[in-house]
N, C-alpha and C. Protein backbone atom coordinates (compact mmCIF):
# COMPACT_ATOMS: atom_id res chain seq x y z
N UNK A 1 143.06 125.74 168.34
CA UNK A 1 143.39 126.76 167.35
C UNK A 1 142.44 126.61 166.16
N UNK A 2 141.59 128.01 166.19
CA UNK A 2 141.24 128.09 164.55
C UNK A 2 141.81 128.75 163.64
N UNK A 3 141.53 128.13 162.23
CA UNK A 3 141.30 129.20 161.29
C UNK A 3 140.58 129.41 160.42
N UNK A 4 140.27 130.55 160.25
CA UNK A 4 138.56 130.96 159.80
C UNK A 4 138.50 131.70 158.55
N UNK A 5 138.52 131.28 156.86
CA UNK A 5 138.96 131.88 155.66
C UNK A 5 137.69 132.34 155.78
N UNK A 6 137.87 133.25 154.81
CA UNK A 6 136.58 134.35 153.87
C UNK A 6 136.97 134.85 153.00
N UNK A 7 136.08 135.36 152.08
CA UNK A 7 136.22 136.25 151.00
C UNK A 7 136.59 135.94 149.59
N UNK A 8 136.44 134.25 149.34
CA UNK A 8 136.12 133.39 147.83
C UNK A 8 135.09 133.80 147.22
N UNK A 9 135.21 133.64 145.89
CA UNK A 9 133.93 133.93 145.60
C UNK A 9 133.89 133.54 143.87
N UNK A 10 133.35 133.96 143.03
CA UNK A 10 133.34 133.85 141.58
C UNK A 10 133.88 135.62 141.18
N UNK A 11 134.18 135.43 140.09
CA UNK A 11 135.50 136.59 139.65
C UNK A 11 135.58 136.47 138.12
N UNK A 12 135.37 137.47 136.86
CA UNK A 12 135.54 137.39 135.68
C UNK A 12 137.17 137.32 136.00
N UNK A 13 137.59 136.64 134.76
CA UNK A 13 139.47 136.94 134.22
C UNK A 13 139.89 138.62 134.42
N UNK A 14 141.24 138.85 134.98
CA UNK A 14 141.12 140.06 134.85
C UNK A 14 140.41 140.77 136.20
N UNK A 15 139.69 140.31 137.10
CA UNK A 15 138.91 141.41 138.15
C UNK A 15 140.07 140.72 139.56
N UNK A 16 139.67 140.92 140.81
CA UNK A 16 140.16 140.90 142.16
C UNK A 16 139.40 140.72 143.13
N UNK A 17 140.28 140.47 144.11
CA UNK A 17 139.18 139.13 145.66
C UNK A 17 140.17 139.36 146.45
N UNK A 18 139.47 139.57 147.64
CA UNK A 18 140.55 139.70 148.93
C UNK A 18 139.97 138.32 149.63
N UNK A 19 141.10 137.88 150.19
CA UNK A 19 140.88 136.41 151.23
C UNK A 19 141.51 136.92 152.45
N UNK A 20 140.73 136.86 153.75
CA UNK A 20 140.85 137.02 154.60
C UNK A 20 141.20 135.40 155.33
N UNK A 21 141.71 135.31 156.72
CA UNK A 21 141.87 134.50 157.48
C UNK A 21 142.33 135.07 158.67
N UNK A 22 141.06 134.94 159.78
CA UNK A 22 141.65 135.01 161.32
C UNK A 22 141.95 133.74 162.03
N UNK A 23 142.98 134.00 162.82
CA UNK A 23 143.38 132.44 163.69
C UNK A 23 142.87 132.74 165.05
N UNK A 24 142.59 132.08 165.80
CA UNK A 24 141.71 132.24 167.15
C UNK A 24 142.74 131.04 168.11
N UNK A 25 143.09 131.46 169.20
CA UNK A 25 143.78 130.17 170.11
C UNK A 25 145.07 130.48 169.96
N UNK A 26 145.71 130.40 169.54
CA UNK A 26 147.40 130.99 169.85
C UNK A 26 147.36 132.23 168.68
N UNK A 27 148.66 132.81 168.33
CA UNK A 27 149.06 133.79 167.50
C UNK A 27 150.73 133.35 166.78
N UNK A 28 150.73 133.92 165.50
CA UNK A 28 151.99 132.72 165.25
C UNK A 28 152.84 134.21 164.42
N UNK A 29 153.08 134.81 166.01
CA UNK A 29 154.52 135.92 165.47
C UNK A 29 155.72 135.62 165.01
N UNK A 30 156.39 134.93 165.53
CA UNK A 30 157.39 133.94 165.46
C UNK A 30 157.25 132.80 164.32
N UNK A 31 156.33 132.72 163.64
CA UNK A 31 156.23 131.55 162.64
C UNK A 31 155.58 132.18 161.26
N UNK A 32 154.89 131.80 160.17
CA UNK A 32 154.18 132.09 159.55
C UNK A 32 152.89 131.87 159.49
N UNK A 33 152.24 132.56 158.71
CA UNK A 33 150.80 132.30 158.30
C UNK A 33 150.65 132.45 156.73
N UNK A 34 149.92 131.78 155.84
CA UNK A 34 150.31 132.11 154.47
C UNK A 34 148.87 131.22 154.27
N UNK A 35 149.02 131.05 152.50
CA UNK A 35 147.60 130.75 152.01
C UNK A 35 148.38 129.16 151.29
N UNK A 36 147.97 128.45 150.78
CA UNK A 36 147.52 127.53 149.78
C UNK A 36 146.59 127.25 148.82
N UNK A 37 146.53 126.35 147.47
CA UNK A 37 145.43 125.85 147.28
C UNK A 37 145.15 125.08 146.50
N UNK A 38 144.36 124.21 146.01
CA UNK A 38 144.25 123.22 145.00
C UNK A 38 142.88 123.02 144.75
N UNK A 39 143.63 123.05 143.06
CA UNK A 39 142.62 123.06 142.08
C UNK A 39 142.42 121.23 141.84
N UNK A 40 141.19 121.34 141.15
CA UNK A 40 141.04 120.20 140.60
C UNK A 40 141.41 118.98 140.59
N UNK A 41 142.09 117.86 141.04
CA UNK A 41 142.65 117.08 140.12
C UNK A 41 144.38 117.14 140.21
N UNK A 42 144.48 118.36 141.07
CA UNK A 42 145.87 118.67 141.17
C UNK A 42 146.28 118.60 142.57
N UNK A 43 147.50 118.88 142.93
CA UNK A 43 148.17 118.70 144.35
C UNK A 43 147.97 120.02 145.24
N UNK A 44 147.57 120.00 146.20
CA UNK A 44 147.73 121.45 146.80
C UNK A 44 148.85 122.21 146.80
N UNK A 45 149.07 123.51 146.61
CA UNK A 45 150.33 124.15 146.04
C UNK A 45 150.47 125.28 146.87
N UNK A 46 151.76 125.67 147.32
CA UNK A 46 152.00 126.49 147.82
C UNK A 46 151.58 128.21 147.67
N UNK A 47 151.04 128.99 148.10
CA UNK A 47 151.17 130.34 146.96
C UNK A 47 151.58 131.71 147.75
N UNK A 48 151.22 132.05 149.01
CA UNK A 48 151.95 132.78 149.81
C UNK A 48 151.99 132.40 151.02
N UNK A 49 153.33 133.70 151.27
CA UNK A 49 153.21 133.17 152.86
C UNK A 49 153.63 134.72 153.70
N UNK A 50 153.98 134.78 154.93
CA UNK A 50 154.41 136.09 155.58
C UNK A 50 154.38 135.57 157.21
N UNK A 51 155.90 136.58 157.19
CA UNK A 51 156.25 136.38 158.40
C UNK A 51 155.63 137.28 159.63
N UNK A 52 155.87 137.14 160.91
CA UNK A 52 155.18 138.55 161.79
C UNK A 52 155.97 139.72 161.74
N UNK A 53 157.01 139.55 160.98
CA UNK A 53 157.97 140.87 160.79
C UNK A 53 157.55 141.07 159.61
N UNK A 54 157.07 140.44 158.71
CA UNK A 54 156.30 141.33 157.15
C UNK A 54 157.43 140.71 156.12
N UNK A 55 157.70 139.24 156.07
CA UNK A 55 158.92 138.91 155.19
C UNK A 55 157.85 138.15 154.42
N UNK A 56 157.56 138.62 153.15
CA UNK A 56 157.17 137.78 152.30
C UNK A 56 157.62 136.77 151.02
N UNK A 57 156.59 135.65 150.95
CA UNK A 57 157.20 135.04 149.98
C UNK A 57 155.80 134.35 148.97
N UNK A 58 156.41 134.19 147.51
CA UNK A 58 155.25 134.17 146.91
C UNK A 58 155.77 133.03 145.71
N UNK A 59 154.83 131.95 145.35
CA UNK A 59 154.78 131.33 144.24
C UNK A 59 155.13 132.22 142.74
N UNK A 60 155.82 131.53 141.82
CA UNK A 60 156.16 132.29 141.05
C UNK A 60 154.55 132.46 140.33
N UNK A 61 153.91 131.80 140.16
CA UNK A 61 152.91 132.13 139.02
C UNK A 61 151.82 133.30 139.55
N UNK A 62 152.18 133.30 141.07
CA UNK A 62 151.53 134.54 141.44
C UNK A 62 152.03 136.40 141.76
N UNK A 63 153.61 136.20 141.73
CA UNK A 63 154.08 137.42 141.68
C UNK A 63 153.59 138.39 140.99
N UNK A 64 153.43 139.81 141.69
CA UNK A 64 153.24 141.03 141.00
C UNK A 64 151.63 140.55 140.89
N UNK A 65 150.92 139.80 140.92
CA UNK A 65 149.35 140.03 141.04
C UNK A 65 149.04 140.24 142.20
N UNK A 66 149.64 138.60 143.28
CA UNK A 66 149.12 138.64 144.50
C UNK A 66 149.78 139.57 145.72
N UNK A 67 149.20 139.90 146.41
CA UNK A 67 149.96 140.40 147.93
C UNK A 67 149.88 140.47 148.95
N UNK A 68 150.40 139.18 150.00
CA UNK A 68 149.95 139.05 151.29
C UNK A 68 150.13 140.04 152.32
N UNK A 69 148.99 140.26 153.13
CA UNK A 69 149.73 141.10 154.69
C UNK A 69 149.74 140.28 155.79
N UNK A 70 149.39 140.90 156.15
CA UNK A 70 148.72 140.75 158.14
C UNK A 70 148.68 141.68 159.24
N UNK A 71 147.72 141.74 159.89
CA UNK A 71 147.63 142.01 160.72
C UNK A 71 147.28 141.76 162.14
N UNK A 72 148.91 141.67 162.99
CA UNK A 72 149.35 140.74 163.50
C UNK A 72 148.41 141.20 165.14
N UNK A 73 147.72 142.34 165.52
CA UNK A 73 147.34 142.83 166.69
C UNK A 73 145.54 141.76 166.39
N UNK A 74 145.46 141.81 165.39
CA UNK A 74 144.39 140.99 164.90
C UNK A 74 144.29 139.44 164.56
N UNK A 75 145.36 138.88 164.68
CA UNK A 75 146.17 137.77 164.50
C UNK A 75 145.33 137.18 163.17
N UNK A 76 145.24 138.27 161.96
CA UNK A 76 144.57 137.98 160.31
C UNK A 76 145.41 138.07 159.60
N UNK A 77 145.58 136.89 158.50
CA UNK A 77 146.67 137.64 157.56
C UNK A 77 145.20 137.57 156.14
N UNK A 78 145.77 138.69 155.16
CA UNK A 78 145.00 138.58 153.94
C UNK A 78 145.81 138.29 152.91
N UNK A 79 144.88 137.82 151.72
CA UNK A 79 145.56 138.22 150.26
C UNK A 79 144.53 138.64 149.15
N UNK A 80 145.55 139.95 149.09
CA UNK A 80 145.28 140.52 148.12
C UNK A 80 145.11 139.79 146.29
N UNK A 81 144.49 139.30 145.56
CA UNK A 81 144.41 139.08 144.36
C UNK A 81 144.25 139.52 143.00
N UNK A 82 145.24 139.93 142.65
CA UNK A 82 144.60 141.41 141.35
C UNK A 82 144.79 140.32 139.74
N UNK A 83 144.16 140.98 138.70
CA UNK A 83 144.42 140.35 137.70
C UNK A 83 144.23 138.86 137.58
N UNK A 84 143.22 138.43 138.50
CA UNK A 84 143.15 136.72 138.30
C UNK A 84 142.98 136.44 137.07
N UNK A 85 143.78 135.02 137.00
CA UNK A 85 143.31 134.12 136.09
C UNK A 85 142.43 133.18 136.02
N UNK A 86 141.98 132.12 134.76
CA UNK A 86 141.27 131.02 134.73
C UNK A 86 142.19 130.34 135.48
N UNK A 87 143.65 129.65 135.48
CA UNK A 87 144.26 129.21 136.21
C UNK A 87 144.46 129.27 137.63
N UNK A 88 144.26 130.49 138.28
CA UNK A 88 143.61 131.05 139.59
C UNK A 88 142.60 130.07 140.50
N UNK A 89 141.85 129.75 139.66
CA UNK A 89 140.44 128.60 140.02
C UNK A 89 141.16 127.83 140.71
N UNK A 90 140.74 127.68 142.28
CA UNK A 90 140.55 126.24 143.21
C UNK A 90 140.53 127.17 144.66
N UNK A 91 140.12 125.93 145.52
CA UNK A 91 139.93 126.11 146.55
C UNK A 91 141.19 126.22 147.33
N UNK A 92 141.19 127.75 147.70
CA UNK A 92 142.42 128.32 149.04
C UNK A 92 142.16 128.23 149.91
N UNK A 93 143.16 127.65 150.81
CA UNK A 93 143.26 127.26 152.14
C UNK A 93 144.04 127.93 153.30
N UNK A 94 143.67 128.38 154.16
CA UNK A 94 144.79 129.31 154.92
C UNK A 94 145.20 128.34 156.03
N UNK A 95 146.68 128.77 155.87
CA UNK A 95 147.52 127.96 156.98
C UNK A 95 148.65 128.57 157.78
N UNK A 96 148.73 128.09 158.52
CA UNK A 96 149.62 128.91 159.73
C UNK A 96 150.83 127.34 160.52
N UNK A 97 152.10 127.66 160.56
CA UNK A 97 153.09 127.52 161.43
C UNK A 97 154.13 127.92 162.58
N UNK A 98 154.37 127.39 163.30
CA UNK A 98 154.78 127.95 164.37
C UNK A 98 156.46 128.04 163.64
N UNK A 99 156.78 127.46 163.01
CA UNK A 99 158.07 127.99 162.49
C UNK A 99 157.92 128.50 161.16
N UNK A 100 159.42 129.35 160.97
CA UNK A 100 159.81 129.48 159.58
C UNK A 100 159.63 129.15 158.31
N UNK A 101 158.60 128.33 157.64
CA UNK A 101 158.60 127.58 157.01
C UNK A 101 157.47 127.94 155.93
N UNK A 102 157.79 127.10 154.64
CA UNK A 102 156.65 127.69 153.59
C UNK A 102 156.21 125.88 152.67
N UNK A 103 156.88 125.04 153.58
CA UNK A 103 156.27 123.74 153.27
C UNK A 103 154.79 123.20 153.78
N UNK A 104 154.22 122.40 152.90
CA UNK A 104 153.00 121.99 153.30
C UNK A 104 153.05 121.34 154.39
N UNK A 105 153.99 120.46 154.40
CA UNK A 105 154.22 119.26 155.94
C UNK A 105 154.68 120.10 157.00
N UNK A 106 154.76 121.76 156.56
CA UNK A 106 155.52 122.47 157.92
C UNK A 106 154.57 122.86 158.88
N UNK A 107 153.48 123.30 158.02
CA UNK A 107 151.99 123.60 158.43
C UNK A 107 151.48 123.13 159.40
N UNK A 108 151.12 123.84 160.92
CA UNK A 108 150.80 123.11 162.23
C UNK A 108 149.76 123.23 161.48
N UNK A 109 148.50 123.93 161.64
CA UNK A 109 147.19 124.47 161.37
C UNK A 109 146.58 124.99 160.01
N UNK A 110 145.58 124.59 159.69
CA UNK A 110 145.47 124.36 158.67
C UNK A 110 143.32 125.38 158.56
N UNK A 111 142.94 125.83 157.83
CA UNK A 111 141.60 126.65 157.64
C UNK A 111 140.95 125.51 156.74
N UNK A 112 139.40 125.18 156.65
CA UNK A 112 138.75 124.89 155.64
C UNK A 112 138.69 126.21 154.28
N UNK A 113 138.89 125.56 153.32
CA UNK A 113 139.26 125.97 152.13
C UNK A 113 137.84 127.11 152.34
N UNK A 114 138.22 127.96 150.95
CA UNK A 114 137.06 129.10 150.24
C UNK A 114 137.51 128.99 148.94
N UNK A 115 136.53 128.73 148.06
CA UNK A 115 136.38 128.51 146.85
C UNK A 115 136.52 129.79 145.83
N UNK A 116 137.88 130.04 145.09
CA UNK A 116 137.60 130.89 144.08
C UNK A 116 137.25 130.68 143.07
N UNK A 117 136.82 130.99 142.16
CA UNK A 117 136.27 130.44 140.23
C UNK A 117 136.38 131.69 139.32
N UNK A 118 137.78 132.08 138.52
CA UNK A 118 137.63 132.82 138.17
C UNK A 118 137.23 132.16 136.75
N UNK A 119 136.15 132.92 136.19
CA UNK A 119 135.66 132.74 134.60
C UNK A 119 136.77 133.61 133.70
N UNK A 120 136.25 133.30 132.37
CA UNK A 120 137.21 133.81 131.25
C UNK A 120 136.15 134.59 130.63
């Protein structure tokens, strides 16, 4: 199983970035796929997630900016990023489980990170 992020990049405060991730080798209808990420110095942190029925769930510091999909015939989920912040900054990671779950230790599969940097 892969997974294959895109679409990091550098970003003034205030602008938007779509992050893509396709998974290759199984498909996880039945489970989730969602993003992560960690900044600096800090712990990797949860920030979305979505089910194959379209049940989403989102870190509070990202509500109403961010918005995950997927598209599940494509086995990609994205996120949408509007209004980033300087706080925004670190490397997102896309991850996928075969169950229910929005914990880091739940996470079968895991993407090499893509680097966002939003400036001020």
């Amino acid at each position: 199983v892969q997974l294959q992020a895109s679409g990091g990049g550098l970003v003034q405060a205030g602008g938007s970035l779509r992050l893509s991730c396709a998974a290759s080798g199984r498909t996880f209808i039945s489970g989730v796929m969602g993003w992560f990420r960690q900044a600096p110095g800090k712990e990797r942190e949860f920030v979305a997630a979505i089910t194959g029925g379209g049940s989403e769930q989102y870190t509070d510091s990202v509500k109403g900016r961010f918005t995950i999909s997927r598209d599940n015939a494509k086995n990609t989920v994205f996120l949408q990023m509007n209004a980033l912040k300087v706080e925004d900054t670190a490397v997102y990671y896309c991850a996928a489980s075969q169950a229910l779950t929005t914990s880091y230790h739940g996470m079968n599969y895991w993407g090499k990170g893509t680097q966002v940097t939003v400036s001020s």
